[in-house]
Tab-separated table of C-alpha atoms and ligand atoms in Angstrom:
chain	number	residue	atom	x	y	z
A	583	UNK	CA	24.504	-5.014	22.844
A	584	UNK	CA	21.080	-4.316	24.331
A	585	UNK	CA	18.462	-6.269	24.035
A	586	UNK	CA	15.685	-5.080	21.576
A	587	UNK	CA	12.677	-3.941	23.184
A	588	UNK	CA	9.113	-6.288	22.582
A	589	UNK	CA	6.473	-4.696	20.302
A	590	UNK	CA	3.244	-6.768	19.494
A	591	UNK	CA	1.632	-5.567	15.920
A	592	UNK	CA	-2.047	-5.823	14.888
A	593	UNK	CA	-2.268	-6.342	10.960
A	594	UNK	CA	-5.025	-7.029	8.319
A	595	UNK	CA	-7.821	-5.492	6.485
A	596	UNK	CA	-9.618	-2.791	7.644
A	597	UNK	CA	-13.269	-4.151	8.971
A	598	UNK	CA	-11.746	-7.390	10.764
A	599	UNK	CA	-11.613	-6.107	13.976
A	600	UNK	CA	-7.959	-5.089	14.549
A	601	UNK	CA	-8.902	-2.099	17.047
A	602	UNK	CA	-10.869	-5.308	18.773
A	603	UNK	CA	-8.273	-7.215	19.179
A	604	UNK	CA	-5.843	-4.713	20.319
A	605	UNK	CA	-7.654	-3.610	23.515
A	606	UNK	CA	-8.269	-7.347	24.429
A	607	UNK	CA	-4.509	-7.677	24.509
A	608	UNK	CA	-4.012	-4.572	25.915
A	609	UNK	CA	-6.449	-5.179	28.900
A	610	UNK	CA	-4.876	-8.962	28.871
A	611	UNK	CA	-1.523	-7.793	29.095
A	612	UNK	CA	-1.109	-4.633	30.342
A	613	UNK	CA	-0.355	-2.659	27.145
A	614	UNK	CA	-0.984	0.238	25.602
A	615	UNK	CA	-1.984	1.134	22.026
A	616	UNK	CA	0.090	2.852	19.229
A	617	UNK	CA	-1.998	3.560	16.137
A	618	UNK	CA	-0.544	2.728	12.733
A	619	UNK	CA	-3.480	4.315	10.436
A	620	UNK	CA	-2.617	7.661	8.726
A	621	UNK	CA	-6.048	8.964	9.012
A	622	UNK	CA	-7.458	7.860	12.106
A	623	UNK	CA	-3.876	10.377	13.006
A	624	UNK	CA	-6.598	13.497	12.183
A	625	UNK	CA	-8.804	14.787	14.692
A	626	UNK	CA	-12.740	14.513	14.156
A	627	UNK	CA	-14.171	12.045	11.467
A	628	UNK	CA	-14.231	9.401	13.670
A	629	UNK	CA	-16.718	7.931	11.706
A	630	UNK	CA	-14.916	7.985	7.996
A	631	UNK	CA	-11.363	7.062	9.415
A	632	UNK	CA	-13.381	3.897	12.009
A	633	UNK	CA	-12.070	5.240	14.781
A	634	UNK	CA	-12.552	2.817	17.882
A	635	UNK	CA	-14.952	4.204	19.802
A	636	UNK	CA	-13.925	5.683	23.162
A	637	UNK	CA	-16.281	3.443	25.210
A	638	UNK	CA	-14.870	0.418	23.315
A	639	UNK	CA	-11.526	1.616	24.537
A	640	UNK	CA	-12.148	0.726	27.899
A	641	UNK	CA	-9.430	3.050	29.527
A	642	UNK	CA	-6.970	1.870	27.467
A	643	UNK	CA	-4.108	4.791	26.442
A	644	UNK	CA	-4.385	4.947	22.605
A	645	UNK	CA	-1.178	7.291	21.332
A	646	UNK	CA	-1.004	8.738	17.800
A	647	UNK	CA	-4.417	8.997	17.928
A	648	UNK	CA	-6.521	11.839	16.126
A	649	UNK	CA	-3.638	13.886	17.538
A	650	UNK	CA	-3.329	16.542	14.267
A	651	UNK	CA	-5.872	19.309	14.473
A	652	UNK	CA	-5.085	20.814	11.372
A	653	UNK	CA	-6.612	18.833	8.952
A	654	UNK	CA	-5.115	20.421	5.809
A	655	UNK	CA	-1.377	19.503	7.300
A	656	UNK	CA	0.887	17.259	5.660
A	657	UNK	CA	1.873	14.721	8.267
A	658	UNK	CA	5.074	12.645	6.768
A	659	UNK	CA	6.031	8.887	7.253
A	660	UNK	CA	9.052	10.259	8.596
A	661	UNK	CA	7.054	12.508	11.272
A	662	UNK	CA	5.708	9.047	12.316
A	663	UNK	CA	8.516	7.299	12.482
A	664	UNK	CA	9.721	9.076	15.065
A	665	UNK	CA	6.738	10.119	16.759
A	666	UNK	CA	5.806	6.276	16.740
A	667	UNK	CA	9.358	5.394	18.141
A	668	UNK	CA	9.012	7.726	20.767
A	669	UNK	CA	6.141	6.335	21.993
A	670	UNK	CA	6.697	3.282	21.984
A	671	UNK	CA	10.135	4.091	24.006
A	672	UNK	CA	7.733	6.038	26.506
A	673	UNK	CA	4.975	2.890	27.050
A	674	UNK	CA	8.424	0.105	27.801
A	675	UNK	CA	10.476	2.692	29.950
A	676	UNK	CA	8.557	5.142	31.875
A	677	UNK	CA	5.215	2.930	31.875
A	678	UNK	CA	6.357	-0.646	32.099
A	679	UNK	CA	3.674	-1.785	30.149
A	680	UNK	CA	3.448	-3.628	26.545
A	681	UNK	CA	3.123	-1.514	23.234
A	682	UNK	CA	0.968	-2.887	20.970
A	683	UNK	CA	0.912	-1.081	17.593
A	684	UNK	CA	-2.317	-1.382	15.563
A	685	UNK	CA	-3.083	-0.414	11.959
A	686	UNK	CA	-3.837	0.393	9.261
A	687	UNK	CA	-1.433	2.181	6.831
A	688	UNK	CA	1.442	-0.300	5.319
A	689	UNK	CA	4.050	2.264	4.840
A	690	UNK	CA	3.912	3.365	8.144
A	691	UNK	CA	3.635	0.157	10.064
A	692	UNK	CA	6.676	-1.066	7.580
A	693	UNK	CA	8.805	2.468	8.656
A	694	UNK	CA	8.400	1.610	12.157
A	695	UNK	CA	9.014	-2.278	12.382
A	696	UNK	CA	12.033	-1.741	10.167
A	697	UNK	CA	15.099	0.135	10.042
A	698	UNK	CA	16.050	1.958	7.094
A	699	UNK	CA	12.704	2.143	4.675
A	700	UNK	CA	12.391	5.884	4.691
A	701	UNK	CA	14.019	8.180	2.373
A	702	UNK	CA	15.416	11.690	4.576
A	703	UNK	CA	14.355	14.576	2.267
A	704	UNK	CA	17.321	17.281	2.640
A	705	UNK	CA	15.178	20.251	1.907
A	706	UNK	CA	11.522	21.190	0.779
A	707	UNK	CA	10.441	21.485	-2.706
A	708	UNK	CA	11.135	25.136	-4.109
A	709	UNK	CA	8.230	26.866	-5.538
A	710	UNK	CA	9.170	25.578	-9.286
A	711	UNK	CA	10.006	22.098	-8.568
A	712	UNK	CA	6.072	21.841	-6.493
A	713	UNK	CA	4.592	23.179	-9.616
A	714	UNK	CA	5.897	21.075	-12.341
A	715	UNK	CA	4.798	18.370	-9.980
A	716	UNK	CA	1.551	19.623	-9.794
A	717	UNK	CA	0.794	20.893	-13.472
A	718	UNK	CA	3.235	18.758	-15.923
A	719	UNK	CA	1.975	16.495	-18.407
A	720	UNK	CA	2.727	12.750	-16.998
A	721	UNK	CA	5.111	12.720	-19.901
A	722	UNK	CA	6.987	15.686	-18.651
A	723	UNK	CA	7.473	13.985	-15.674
A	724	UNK	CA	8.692	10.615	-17.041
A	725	UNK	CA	11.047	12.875	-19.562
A	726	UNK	CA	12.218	14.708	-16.329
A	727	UNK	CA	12.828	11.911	-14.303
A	728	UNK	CA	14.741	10.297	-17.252
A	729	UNK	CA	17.196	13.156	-17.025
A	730	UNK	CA	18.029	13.344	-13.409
A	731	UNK	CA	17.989	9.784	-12.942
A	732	UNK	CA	17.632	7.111	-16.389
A	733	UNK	CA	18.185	4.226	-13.747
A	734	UNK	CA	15.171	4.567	-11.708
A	735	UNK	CA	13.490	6.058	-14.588
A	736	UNK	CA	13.216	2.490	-16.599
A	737	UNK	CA	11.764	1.103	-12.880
A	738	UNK	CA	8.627	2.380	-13.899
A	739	UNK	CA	6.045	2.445	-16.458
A	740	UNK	CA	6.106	6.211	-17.931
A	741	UNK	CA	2.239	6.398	-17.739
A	742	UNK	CA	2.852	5.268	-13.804
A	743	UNK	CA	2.417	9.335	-12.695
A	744	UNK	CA	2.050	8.388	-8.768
A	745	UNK	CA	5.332	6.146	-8.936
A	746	UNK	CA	7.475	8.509	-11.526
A	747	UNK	CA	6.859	11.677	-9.041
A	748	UNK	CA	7.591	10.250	-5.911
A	749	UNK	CA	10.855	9.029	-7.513
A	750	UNK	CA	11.334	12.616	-8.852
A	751	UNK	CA	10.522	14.313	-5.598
A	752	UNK	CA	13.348	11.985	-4.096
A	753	UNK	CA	15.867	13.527	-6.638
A	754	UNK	CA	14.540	17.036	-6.196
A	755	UNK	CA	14.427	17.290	-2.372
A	756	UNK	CA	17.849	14.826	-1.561
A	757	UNK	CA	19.748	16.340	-4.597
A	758	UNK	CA	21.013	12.738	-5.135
A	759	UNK	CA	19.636	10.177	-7.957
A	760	UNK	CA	16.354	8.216	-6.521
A	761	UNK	CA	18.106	4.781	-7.908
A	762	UNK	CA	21.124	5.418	-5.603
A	763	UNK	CA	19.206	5.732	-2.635
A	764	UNK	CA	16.757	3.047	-3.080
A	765	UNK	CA	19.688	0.470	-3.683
A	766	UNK	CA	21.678	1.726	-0.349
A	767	UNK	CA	18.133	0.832	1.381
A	768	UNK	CA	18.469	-2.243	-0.274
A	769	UNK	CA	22.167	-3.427	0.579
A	770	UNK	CA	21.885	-3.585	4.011
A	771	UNK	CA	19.022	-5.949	3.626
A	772	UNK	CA	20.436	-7.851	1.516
A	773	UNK	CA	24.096	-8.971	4.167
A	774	UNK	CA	21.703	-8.652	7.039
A	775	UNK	CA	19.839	-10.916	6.150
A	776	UNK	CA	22.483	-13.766	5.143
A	777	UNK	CA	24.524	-12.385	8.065
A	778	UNK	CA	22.890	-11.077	11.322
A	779	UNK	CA	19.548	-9.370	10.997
A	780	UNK	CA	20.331	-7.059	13.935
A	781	UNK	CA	20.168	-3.907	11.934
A	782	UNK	CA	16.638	-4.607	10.206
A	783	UNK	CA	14.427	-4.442	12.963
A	784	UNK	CA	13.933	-2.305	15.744
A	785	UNK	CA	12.186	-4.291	17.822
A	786	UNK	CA	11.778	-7.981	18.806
A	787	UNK	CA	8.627	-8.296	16.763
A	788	UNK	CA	5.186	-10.359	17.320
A	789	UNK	CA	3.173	-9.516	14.343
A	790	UNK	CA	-1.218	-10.603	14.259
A	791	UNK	CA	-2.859	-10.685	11.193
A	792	UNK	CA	-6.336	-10.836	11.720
A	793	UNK	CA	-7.552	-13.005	8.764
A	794	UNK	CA	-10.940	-12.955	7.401
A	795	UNK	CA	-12.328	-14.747	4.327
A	796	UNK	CA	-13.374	-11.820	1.495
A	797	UNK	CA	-16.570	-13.824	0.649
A	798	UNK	CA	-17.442	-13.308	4.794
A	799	UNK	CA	-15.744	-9.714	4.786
A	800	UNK	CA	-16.871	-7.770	1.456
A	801	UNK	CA	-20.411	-8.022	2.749
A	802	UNK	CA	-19.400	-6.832	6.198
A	803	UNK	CA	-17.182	-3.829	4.396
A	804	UNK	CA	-20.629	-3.300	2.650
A	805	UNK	CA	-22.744	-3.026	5.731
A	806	UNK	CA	-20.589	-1.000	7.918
A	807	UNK	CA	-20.334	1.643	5.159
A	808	UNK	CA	-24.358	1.591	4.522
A	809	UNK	CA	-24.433	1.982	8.843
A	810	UNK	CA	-22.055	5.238	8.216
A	811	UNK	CA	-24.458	6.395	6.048
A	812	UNK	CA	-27.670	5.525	8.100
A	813	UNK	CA	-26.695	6.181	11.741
A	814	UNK	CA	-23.471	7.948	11.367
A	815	UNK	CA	-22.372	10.761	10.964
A	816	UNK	CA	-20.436	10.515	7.204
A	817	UNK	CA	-22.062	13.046	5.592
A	818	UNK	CA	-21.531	15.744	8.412
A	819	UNK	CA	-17.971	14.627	8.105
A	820	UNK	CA	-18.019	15.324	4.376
A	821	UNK	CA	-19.590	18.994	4.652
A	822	UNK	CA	-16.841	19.378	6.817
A	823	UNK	CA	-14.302	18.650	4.889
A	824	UNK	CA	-15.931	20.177	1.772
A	825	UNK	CA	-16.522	23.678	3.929
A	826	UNK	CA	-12.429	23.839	4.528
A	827	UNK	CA	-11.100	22.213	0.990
A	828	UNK	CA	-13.144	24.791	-0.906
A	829	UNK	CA	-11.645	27.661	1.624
A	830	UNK	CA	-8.337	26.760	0.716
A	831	UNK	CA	-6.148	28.174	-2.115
A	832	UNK	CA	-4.590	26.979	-3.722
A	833	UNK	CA	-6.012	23.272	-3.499
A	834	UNK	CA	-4.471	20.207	-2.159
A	835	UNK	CA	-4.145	17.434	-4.307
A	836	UNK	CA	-6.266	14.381	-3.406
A	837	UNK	CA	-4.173	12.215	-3.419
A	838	UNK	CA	-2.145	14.160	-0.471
A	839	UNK	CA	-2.780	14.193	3.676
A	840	UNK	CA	-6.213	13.858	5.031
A	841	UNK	CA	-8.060	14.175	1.257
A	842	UNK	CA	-6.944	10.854	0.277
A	843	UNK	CA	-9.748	9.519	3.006
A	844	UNK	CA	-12.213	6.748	1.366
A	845	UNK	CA	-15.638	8.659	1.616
A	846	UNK	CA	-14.957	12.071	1.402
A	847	UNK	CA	-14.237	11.830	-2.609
A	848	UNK	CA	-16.831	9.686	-3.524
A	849	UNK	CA	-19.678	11.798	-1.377
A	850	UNK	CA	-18.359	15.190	-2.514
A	851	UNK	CA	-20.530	15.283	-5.533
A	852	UNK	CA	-23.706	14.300	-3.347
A	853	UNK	CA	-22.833	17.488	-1.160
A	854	UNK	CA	-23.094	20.035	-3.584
A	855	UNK	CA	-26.297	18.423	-5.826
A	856	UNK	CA	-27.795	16.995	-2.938
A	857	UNK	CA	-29.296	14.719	-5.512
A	858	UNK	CA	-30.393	11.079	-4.493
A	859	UNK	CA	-28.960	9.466	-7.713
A	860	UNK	CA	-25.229	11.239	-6.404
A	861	UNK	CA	-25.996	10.099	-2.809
A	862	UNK	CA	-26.323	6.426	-3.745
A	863	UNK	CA	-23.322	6.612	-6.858
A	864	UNK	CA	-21.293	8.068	-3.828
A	865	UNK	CA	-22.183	4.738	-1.647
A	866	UNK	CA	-21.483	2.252	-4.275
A	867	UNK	CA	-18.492	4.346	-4.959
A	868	UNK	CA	-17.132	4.346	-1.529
A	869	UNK	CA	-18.024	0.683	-0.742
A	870	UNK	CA	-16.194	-0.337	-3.879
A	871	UNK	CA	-12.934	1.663	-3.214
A	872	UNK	CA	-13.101	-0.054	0.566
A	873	UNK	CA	-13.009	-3.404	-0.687
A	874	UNK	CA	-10.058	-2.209	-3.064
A	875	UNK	CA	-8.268	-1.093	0.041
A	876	UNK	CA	-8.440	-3.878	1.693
A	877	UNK	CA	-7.366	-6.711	-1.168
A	878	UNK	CA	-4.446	-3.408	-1.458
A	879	UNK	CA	-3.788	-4.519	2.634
A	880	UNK	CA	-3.486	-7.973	1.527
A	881	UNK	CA	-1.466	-7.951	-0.846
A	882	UNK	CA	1.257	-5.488	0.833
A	883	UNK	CA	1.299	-8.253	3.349
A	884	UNK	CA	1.820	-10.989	0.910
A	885	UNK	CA	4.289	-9.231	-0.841
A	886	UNK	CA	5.864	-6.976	1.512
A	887	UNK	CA	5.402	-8.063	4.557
A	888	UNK	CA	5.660	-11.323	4.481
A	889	UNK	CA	9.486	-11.455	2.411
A	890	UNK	CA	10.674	-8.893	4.903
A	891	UNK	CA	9.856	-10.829	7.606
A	892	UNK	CA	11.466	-13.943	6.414
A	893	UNK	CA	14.978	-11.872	6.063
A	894	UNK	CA	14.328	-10.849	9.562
A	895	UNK	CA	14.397	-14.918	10.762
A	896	UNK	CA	13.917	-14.574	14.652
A	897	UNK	CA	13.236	-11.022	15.052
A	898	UNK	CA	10.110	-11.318	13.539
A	899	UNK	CA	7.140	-13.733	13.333
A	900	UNK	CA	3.962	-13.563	11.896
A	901	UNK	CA	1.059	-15.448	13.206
A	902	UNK	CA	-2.493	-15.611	11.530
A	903	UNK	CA	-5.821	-15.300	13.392
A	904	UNK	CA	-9.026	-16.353	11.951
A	905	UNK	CA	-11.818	-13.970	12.191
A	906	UNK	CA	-14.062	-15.340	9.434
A	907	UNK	CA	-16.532	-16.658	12.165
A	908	UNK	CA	-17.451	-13.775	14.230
A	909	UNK	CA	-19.136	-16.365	16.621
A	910	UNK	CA	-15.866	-17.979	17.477
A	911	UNK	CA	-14.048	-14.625	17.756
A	912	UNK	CA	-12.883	-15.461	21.276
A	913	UNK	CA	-11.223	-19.114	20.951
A	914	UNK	CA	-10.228	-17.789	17.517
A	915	UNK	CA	-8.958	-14.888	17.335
A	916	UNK	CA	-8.926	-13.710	21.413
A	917	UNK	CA	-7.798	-16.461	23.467
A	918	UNK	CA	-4.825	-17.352	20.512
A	919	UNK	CA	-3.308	-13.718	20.284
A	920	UNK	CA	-3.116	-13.693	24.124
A	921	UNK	CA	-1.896	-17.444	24.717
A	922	UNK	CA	0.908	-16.734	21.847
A	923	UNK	CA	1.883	-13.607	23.570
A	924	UNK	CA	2.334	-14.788	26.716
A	925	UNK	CA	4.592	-17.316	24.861
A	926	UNK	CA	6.691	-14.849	23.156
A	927	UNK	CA	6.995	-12.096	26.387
A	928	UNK	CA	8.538	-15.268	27.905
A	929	UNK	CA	10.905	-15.766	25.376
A	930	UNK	CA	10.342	-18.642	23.360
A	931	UNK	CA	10.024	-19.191	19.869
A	932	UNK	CA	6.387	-19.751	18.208
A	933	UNK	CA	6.370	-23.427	16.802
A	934	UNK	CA	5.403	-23.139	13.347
A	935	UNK	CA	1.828	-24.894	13.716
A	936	UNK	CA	0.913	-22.202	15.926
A	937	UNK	CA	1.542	-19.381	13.529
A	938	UNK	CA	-1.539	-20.245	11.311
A	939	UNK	CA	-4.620	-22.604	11.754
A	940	UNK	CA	-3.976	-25.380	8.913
A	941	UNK	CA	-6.592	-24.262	6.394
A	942	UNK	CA	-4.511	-20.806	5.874
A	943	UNK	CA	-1.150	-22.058	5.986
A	944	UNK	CA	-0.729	-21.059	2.279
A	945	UNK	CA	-1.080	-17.618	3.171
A	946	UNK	CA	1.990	-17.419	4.882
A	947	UNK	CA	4.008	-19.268	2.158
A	948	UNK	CA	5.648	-16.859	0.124
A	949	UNK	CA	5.258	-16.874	-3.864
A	950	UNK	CA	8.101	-17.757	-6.242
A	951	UNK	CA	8.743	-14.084	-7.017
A	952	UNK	CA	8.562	-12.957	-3.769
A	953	UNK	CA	10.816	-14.922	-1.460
A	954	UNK	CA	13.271	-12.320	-0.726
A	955	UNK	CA	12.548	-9.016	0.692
A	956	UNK	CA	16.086	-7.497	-1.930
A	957	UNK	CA	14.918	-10.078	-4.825
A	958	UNK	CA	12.150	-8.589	-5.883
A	959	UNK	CA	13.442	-4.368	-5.315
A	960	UNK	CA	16.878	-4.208	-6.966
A	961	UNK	CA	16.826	-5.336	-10.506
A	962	UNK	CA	17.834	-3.198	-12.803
A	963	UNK	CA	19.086	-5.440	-15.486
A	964	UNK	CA	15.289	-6.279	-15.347
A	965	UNK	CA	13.621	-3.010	-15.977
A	966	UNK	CA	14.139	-2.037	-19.922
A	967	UNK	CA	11.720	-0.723	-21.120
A	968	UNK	CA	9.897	-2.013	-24.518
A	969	UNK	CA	7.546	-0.797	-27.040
A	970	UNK	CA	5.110	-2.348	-29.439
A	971	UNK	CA	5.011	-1.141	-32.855
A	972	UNK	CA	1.649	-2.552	-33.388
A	973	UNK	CA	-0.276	-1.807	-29.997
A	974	UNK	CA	-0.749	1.796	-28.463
A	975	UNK	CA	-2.664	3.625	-25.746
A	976	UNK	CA	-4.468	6.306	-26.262
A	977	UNK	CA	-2.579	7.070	-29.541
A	978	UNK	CA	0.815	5.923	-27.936
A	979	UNK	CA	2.824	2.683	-28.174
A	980	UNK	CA	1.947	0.105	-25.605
A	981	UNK	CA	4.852	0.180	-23.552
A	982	UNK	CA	5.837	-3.360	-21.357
A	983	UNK	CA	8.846	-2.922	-18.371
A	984	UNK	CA	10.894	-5.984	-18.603
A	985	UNK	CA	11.707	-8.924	-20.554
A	986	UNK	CA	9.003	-11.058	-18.716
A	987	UNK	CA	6.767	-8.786	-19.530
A	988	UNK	CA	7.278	-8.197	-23.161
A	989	UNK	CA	7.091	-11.994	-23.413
A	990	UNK	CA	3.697	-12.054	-21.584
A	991	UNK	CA	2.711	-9.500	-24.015
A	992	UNK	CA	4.065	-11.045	-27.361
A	993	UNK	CA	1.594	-14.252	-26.116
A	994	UNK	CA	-1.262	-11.826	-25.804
A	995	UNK	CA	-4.240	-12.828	-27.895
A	996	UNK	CA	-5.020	-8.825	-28.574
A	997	UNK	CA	-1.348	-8.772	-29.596
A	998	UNK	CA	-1.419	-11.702	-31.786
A	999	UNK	CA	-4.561	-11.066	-33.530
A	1000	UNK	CA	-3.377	-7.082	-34.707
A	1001	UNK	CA	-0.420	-8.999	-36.035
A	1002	UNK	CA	-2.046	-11.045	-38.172
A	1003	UNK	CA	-4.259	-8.258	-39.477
A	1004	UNK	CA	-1.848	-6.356	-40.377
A	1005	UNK	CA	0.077	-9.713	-42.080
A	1006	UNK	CA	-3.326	-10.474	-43.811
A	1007	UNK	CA	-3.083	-6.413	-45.068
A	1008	UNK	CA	0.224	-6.428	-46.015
A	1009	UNK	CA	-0.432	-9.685	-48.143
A	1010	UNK	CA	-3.155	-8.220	-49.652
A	1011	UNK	CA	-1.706	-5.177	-50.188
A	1012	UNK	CA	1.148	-7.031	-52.372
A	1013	UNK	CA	-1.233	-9.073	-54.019
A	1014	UNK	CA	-3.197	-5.737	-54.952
A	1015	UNK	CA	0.143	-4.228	-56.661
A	1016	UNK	CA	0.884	-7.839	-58.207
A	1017	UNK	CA	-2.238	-7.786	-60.058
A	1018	UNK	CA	-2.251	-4.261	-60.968
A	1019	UNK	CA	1.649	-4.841	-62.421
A	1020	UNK	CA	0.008	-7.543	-64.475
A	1021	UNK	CA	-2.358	-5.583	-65.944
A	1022	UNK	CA	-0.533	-2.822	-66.620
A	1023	UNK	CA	1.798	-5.751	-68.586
A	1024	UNK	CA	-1.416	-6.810	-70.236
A	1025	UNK	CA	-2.396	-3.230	-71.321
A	1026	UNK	CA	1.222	-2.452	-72.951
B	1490	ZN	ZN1	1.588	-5.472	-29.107
């Protein structure tokens, strides 16, 4: 069996200083840099996607960096996968040097540190199948999905349009039902990990996560977009991108490829009014959805992360850095990451006091529901679906995914108090027909 090769990861919000960290290592170490964020892949708009820049870089090779031109492309997970493999196979072998992988987007750090989290689509979407996904009512979609596949169907709540059609593009493009091929993924998980964990990683993995407190880091989130704004170039960037999405026909969704970027959105208003009240809606807009990216990070690492990793024992530890105090950024944050890698290069296992500094232990403890990587993804006992009679949604029942759920719901104050109206109603509904039976005995 060969050995698995070393691969140090950078994790954590965006704005705490990952790209930092990474060259210190790199410069420390002799490494070179893989980057794990899906839109610092696009060339230009260095200054939307925080690219690192070049003369912070100090020489250091960065791969999978702003290495798609064409900005309307559709780069895959999949593409990066390999392309991220590759690389990293080039830095070890032909370079002798350390790869140190840095990001950024979860699902593509996740498809690279671990085997098997990718779904192989078998063909392209024909021309129907890509417009019923682009122009069918939400509950076309769940109704659709229900047919090809009931199983994964009940996974999800029917309003859940993002979840329902990646599940449905899964059973259009493989052929096969989505619930089949996310419990395969699962399986092997779930023996590795009582068994060997040989097949869940691909590498011998040293993962960072650069910590910083959100009461330090929401105002720094804040300042660095207001600095895009001021001294950078953002709204360039945005003209740019608004010149080539309104040349293209038909559109790309939003929510797809390089569109999806926070900033470009929330100024795209501003660029065609050029009004001052759009400018500064687009800046609170675009600070706002940064901060909701990065509690997203967090909790992909708490939830994610974090189970996976404990399946994966040995092959995989996770060590916390605090960067709340930018002033103690070197003992912190520097001198750690390169005093524990030198530890692991050589081999030996990270005691568990060195894998956090005491006041954030609790982050790395993992929650009641989410101890086990399998626990939490294959439960399909657990995912009936159940409607209220008395609560709706825009005109439709309320609708609650599992048992726990419904019983959370059935608690609900809201829930409570419509059932009692309509109790009061229906009492005084009978006591209206009572009286009017009486009188009508009266009258005879
Ligand atoms: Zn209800």
């Amino acid at each position: 069996m060969s050995r698995k090769l070393n691969l140090i990861s950078v994790i954590g919000t965006t704005g705490v200083g990952k790209s930092k960290l990474s060259v210190s290592l790199a410069l420390a170490l002799g490494g070179e840099i893989i980057n794990g964020d899906s839109m610092q892949m696009y060339k230009g708009l260095d200054t939307m996607t925080n690219k690192h820049p070049l003369v912070e870089r100090y020489g250091i090779e960065h791969h999978l960096l702003g290495h798609i031109s064409d900005l309307n492309s559709q780069y895959t997970v999949k593409q990066f996968e390999s392309e991220g493999e590759a690389a990293i196979n080039k830095i070890v072998s032909e370079k002798g040097k350390l790869p140190i992988l840095v990001g950024g987007t979860h699902y593509y750090i996740q498809s690279l540190l671990f085997k098997n989290m990718t779904v192989e689509a078998e063909k392209e979407l024909n021309k129907e199948e890509a417009e019923f996904i682009e122009s069918a009512e939400t509950k076309a979609i769940f109704a659709k999905l229900s047919e090809l596949d009931p199983v994964v169907a009940q996974k999800f709540h029917p309003k859940d349009r993002r979840k329902l059609v990646t599940a449905l593009k899964i059973c259009f493009t493989t052929g096969r039902k989505a619930s089949e091929i996310y419990k395969e993924q699962r399986q092997p998980l779930t023996t590795q990990a009582n068994e060997n964990n040989d097949l869940l990683c691909r590498f011998r993995n040293l993962v960072f996560w650069v910590w910083c407190e959100p009461e330090v880091l929401d105002p720094r989130l804040d300042s660095r977009v207001d600095a895009m704004l001021e001294r950078g170039n953002l709204l360039n960037e945005v003209r740019q991108m608004s010149d080539l999405y309104n040349s293209l026909d038909p559109k790309p969704s939003m929510e797809s490829g390089v569109w999806q970027v926070i900033g470009f959105k929330e100024f795209l208003p501003y660029i065609s009014t050029a009004a001052e009240q759009d400018k500064m809606a687009g800046l609170d807009e675009m600070k706002r959805t940064t901060r909701k990216y990065a509690d997203t990070q967090v909790r992909w690492i708490r939830k994610k992360l974090l189970p996976l990793a404990n399946d994966a024992r040995k092959d995989m530890t996770i060590v916390i850095l605090d960067a709340t105090d930018l002033l103690k950024w070197k003992e912190n944050v520097e001198d750690r990451a390169i005093q524990i890698c030198h530890n692991f290069l050589a081999g030996k296992d990270i005691p568990i006091e060195a894998k956090s500094p005491k006041h954030l232990s609790h982050l790395l403890q993992l929650d009641d529901k989410h101890q086990s990587s399998t626990k939490t993804k294959w439960e399909p006992e657990r995912w009936k679906h159940y409607e209220c009679d008395i609560c709706s949604i825009d005109g439709e029942k309320f609708v609650c995914i599992g048992e726990d759920n419904w019983n959370a719901h059935l608690r609900q104050r809201r829930h409570r108090q419509r059932v009692k109206r309509i109790k009061e109603h229906e009492a005084f509904e009978r006591w209206k027909a009572e009286k009017a039976a009486a009188t009508a005995a009266t009258n005879e």
